[in-house]
């Protein structure tokens, strides 16, 4: 995998995306693939309109596979020399160990997933915000502290569909992991009618050293309750 961000901006007008290798803290562009250090800073000056990541919003890092689009048969859609393949396949799982301590400025951390075509082209021009076809390109917010949660004490999970509809039953909520670590398991399964399932387990309840996960464990996760963790 490679850790990227959108700070590789070319102001000359060249036809390129802002994707580049991220520095260890996500605050800049690295000259080579660099392992993420695990911590992202909050916005440095939220009053700057359009300041972007690390300035008017928190720092951001996006994770791609290490396969460059030019190394195989290319990628779907636009890409430049910093275009990498996303995580292909209809059945897959992502596991993230996360803590979201209170920030000093914007204080709105989030984990979200986008179609790789969006990441390689222009994230905020064509994700789920009404650009392009109805519903944009889709976006899955795994755990996001949203603006309407004025206390900023819980995370929301929601999905923006291609057709513009919203998640069945609306958002689901859980306590924000401010002082402790939790693990989010995100499962995609395109068999049958298909399912996208996100569950929260304890911070130490997943062994990241394993090479595989049993079918029984995945089945248990898929059958877990979909009720909000907050009443």
CSV table of C-alpha atoms in Angstrom, one decimal:
chain,number,residue,atom,x,y,z
A,1,UNK,CA,0.0,0.0,0.0
A,2,UNK,CA,1.0,3.6,-0.4
A,3,UNK,CA,0.0,6.7,1.6
A,4,UNK,CA,-1.1,9.6,-0.5
A,5,UNK,CA,-2.6,13.1,-0.1
A,6,UNK,CA,-3.9,16.0,-2.2
A,7,UNK,CA,-1.0,18.4,-1.6
A,8,UNK,CA,1.0,17.7,-4.7
A,9,UNK,CA,-0.6,20.7,-6.4
A,10,UNK,CA,0.8,22.0,-9.7
A,11,UNK,CA,0.0,25.7,-10.1
A,12,UNK,CA,1.5,25.9,-13.6
A,13,UNK,CA,-1.8,24.8,-15.1
A,14,UNK,CA,-0.5,21.4,-16.2
A,15,UNK,CA,-3.1,18.6,-16.6
A,16,UNK,CA,-2.4,16.7,-13.4
A,17,UNK,CA,-4.1,15.7,-10.3
A,18,UNK,CA,-3.0,16.9,-6.8
A,19,UNK,CA,-2.2,13.4,-5.6
A,20,UNK,CA,1.3,12.8,-4.3
A,21,UNK,CA,3.1,10.7,-1.7
A,22,UNK,CA,2.2,11.9,1.8
A,23,UNK,CA,4.7,12.8,4.4
A,24,UNK,CA,4.7,10.9,7.7
A,25,UNK,CA,2.1,13.3,9.2
A,26,UNK,CA,0.1,14.1,6.1
A,27,UNK,CA,1.1,17.7,6.2
A,28,UNK,CA,3.0,17.8,2.9
A,29,UNK,CA,4.2,15.9,-0.2
A,30,UNK,CA,7.1,13.4,0.1
A,31,UNK,CA,9.5,12.5,-2.7
A,32,UNK,CA,9.0,8.8,-2.2
A,33,UNK,CA,6.5,6.4,-0.7
A,34,UNK,CA,6.5,7.0,3.1
A,35,UNK,CA,4.9,5.1,5.9
A,36,UNK,CA,2.2,7.1,7.7
A,37,UNK,CA,3.0,7.8,11.3
A,38,UNK,CA,-0.5,7.4,12.6
A,39,UNK,CA,-1.4,10.9,13.6
A,40,UNK,CA,-3.1,13.7,11.7
A,41,UNK,CA,-3.2,17.3,13.0
A,42,UNK,CA,-6.4,19.4,13.1
A,43,UNK,CA,-6.7,22.5,11.0
A,44,UNK,CA,-4.1,25.2,11.6
A,45,UNK,CA,-6.3,28.2,10.7
A,46,UNK,CA,-10.0,27.4,10.2
A,47,UNK,CA,-10.7,31.0,9.2
A,48,UNK,CA,-8.9,30.6,5.9
A,49,UNK,CA,-11.7,30.0,3.3
A,50,UNK,CA,-10.7,27.3,0.9
A,51,UNK,CA,-7.4,26.6,2.7
A,52,UNK,CA,-7.8,22.9,2.2
A,53,UNK,CA,-6.3,20.0,4.3
A,54,UNK,CA,-4.1,21.0,7.2
A,55,UNK,CA,-5.2,24.7,6.9
A,56,UNK,CA,-9.0,25.1,7.0
A,57,UNK,CA,-9.7,21.4,7.6
A,58,UNK,CA,-7.7,18.7,9.3
A,59,UNK,CA,-4.8,17.0,7.6
A,60,UNK,CA,-5.8,14.1,5.3
A,61,UNK,CA,-4.2,10.9,4.0
A,62,UNK,CA,-5.7,8.4,1.5
A,63,UNK,CA,-4.5,4.8,1.1
A,64,UNK,CA,-4.1,3.2,-2.3
A,65,UNK,CA,-2.5,-0.1,-3.4
A,66,UNK,CA,1.2,0.1,-4.5
A,67,UNK,CA,0.3,-0.8,-8.1
A,68,UNK,CA,0.8,2.3,-10.3
A,69,UNK,CA,-1.7,2.7,-13.1
A,70,UNK,CA,1.1,2.7,-15.6
A,71,UNK,CA,2.5,-0.7,-14.4
A,72,UNK,CA,-0.5,-2.7,-15.7
A,73,UNK,CA,-3.1,-2.0,-18.3
A,74,UNK,CA,-3.9,1.5,-16.9
A,75,UNK,CA,-6.8,2.5,-14.7
A,76,UNK,CA,-10.4,3.4,-15.5
A,77,UNK,CA,-10.9,7.2,-15.9
A,78,UNK,CA,-8.3,9.9,-15.6
A,79,UNK,CA,-4.9,9.3,-14.1
A,80,UNK,CA,-1.4,10.8,-14.2
A,81,UNK,CA,2.0,9.4,-13.1
A,82,UNK,CA,0.9,9.5,-9.5
A,83,UNK,CA,-2.2,7.5,-10.2
A,84,UNK,CA,-2.5,4.2,-8.3
A,85,UNK,CA,-5.0,1.4,-8.3
A,86,UNK,CA,-7.6,1.2,-5.6
A,87,UNK,CA,-8.9,-1.9,-3.8
A,88,UNK,CA,-10.7,-3.9,-6.5
A,89,UNK,CA,-13.1,-6.7,-6.0
A,90,UNK,CA,-16.7,-7.1,-4.9
A,91,UNK,CA,-15.9,-9.0,-1.7
A,92,UNK,CA,-13.4,-7.3,0.6
A,93,UNK,CA,-12.8,-6.0,4.1
A,94,UNK,CA,-11.1,-3.0,5.7
A,95,UNK,CA,-10.0,-3.0,9.3
A,96,UNK,CA,-9.0,0.3,11.0
A,97,UNK,CA,-7.8,0.9,14.5
A,98,UNK,CA,-8.7,4.4,15.5
A,99,UNK,CA,-8.7,7.1,18.2
A,100,UNK,CA,-10.2,10.6,17.6
A,101,UNK,CA,-8.9,12.9,20.4
A,102,UNK,CA,-10.4,16.3,20.7
A,103,UNK,CA,-9.0,18.8,18.3
A,104,UNK,CA,-8.2,22.4,19.0
A,105,UNK,CA,-9.9,24.0,15.9
A,106,UNK,CA,-12.3,22.3,13.5
A,107,UNK,CA,-12.5,19.1,15.5
A,108,UNK,CA,-14.3,17.1,12.8
A,109,UNK,CA,-12.3,13.9,12.2
A,110,UNK,CA,-13.5,11.3,9.7
A,111,UNK,CA,-12.8,8.1,7.9
A,112,UNK,CA,-14.4,7.7,4.5
A,113,UNK,CA,-14.1,5.7,1.2
A,114,UNK,CA,-14.4,6.8,-2.4
A,115,UNK,CA,-14.2,5.1,-5.8
A,116,UNK,CA,-10.6,5.2,-6.9
A,117,UNK,CA,-11.5,7.1,-10.0
A,118,UNK,CA,-12.6,10.0,-7.8
A,119,UNK,CA,-9.4,10.0,-5.8
A,120,UNK,CA,-7.2,10.0,-9.0
A,121,UNK,CA,-9.1,12.8,-10.6
A,122,UNK,CA,-10.7,15.4,-8.3
A,123,UNK,CA,-12.1,14.3,-4.9
A,124,UNK,CA,-14.2,17.3,-4.0
A,125,UNK,CA,-15.4,18.0,-7.6
A,126,UNK,CA,-17.1,14.7,-8.2
A,127,UNK,CA,-17.7,12.6,-5.1
A,128,UNK,CA,-21.2,12.7,-3.6
A,129,UNK,CA,-21.9,16.4,-3.7
A,130,UNK,CA,-24.2,16.6,-6.7
A,131,UNK,CA,-21.7,17.0,-9.4
A,132,UNK,CA,-22.0,14.7,-12.4
A,133,UNK,CA,-24.9,12.2,-12.4
A,134,UNK,CA,-27.4,12.2,-9.6
A,135,UNK,CA,-25.6,11.1,-6.4
A,136,UNK,CA,-22.2,11.8,-7.8
A,137,UNK,CA,-19.8,8.8,-7.6
A,138,UNK,CA,-20.9,7.5,-4.2
A,139,UNK,CA,-19.2,7.9,-0.8
A,140,UNK,CA,-19.1,5.7,2.2
A,141,UNK,CA,-18.5,7.5,5.5
A,142,UNK,CA,-17.2,4.9,7.9
A,143,UNK,CA,-17.0,7.1,11.0
A,144,UNK,CA,-17.4,10.8,10.8
A,145,UNK,CA,-18.0,13.6,13.3
A,146,UNK,CA,-20.5,15.8,11.5
A,147,UNK,CA,-21.3,19.5,11.8
A,148,UNK,CA,-24.8,18.9,13.1
A,149,UNK,CA,-23.4,17.1,16.1
A,150,UNK,CA,-22.6,20.3,17.9
A,151,UNK,CA,-21.2,18.4,20.9
A,152,UNK,CA,-18.8,16.6,18.6
A,153,UNK,CA,-19.0,13.6,20.8
A,154,UNK,CA,-20.2,10.9,18.4
A,155,UNK,CA,-19.4,9.5,15.0
A,156,UNK,CA,-21.9,8.9,12.2
A,157,UNK,CA,-21.9,6.2,9.5
A,158,UNK,CA,-23.7,6.9,6.2
A,159,UNK,CA,-23.6,6.1,2.5
A,160,UNK,CA,-24.4,8.3,-0.5
A,161,UNK,CA,-25.7,6.2,-3.3
A,162,UNK,CA,-25.2,6.6,-7.0
A,163,UNK,CA,-28.9,7.4,-7.5
A,164,UNK,CA,-28.9,10.1,-4.9
A,165,UNK,CA,-30.7,8.2,-2.2
A,166,UNK,CA,-29.5,8.0,1.4
A,167,UNK,CA,-28.8,5.2,3.8
A,168,UNK,CA,-31.8,3.1,4.7
A,169,UNK,CA,-33.0,4.3,8.1
A,170,UNK,CA,-30.7,7.3,8.0
A,171,UNK,CA,-27.4,7.6,9.8
A,172,UNK,CA,-26.1,5.2,12.5
A,173,UNK,CA,-24.3,6.6,15.5
A,174,UNK,CA,-21.7,5.5,18.0
A,175,UNK,CA,-19.7,7.3,20.7
A,176,UNK,CA,-16.6,9.1,19.4
A,177,UNK,CA,-13.4,7.3,20.5
A,178,UNK,CA,-11.9,10.4,22.2
A,179,UNK,CA,-10.0,8.8,25.0
A,180,UNK,CA,-9.6,5.2,23.9
A,181,UNK,CA,-9.0,3.2,20.8
A,182,UNK,CA,-11.7,1.3,18.8
A,183,UNK,CA,-11.5,-0.9,15.7
A,184,UNK,CA,-13.9,-0.5,12.8
A,185,UNK,CA,-14.5,-3.4,10.5
A,186,UNK,CA,-15.9,-2.5,7.1
A,187,UNK,CA,-17.2,-5.4,4.9
A,188,UNK,CA,-18.2,-5.3,1.3
A,189,UNK,CA,-20.0,-8.4,0.0
A,190,UNK,CA,-21.5,-8.3,-3.5
A,191,UNK,CA,-23.1,-11.7,-3.4
A,192,UNK,CA,-26.9,-11.9,-3.6
A,193,UNK,CA,-28.4,-8.5,-3.1
A,194,UNK,CA,-25.1,-7.2,-1.7
A,195,UNK,CA,-24.3,-5.7,1.6
A,196,UNK,CA,-22.0,-3.0,3.1
A,197,UNK,CA,-21.6,-3.6,6.9
A,198,UNK,CA,-19.6,-1.5,9.4
A,199,UNK,CA,-19.2,-2.7,12.9
A,200,UNK,CA,-17.2,-1.5,15.9
A,201,UNK,CA,-15.2,-3.8,18.1
A,202,UNK,CA,-12.7,-3.2,20.9
A,203,UNK,CA,-9.4,-1.6,20.2
A,204,UNK,CA,-7.5,-4.8,20.9
A,205,UNK,CA,-10.1,-7.3,19.5
A,206,UNK,CA,-8.5,-7.7,16.1
A,207,UNK,CA,-5.1,-9.3,15.5
A,208,UNK,CA,-3.5,-7.3,12.7
A,209,UNK,CA,-0.7,-9.9,12.4
A,210,UNK,CA,-3.0,-12.6,10.9
A,211,UNK,CA,-2.8,-13.6,7.2
A,212,UNK,CA,-6.5,-14.6,7.0
A,213,UNK,CA,-9.8,-14.4,8.8
A,214,UNK,CA,-12.1,-17.4,9.2
A,215,UNK,CA,-15.4,-17.5,7.4
A,216,UNK,CA,-17.2,-18.0,10.7
A,217,UNK,CA,-15.7,-14.8,12.0
A,218,UNK,CA,-16.8,-12.9,9.0
A,219,UNK,CA,-20.3,-14.5,9.2
A,220,UNK,CA,-20.6,-13.4,12.8
A,221,UNK,CA,-19.7,-9.8,11.9
A,222,UNK,CA,-22.2,-9.8,9.0
A,223,UNK,CA,-25.0,-10.9,11.3
A,224,UNK,CA,-24.2,-8.3,14.0
A,225,UNK,CA,-26.9,-5.9,15.0
A,226,UNK,CA,-27.4,-2.8,12.9
A,227,UNK,CA,-28.8,-0.8,15.8
A,228,UNK,CA,-27.3,2.5,16.8
A,229,UNK,CA,-24.7,2.2,19.6
A,230,UNK,CA,-26.3,5.3,21.1
A,231,UNK,CA,-29.9,5.4,22.1
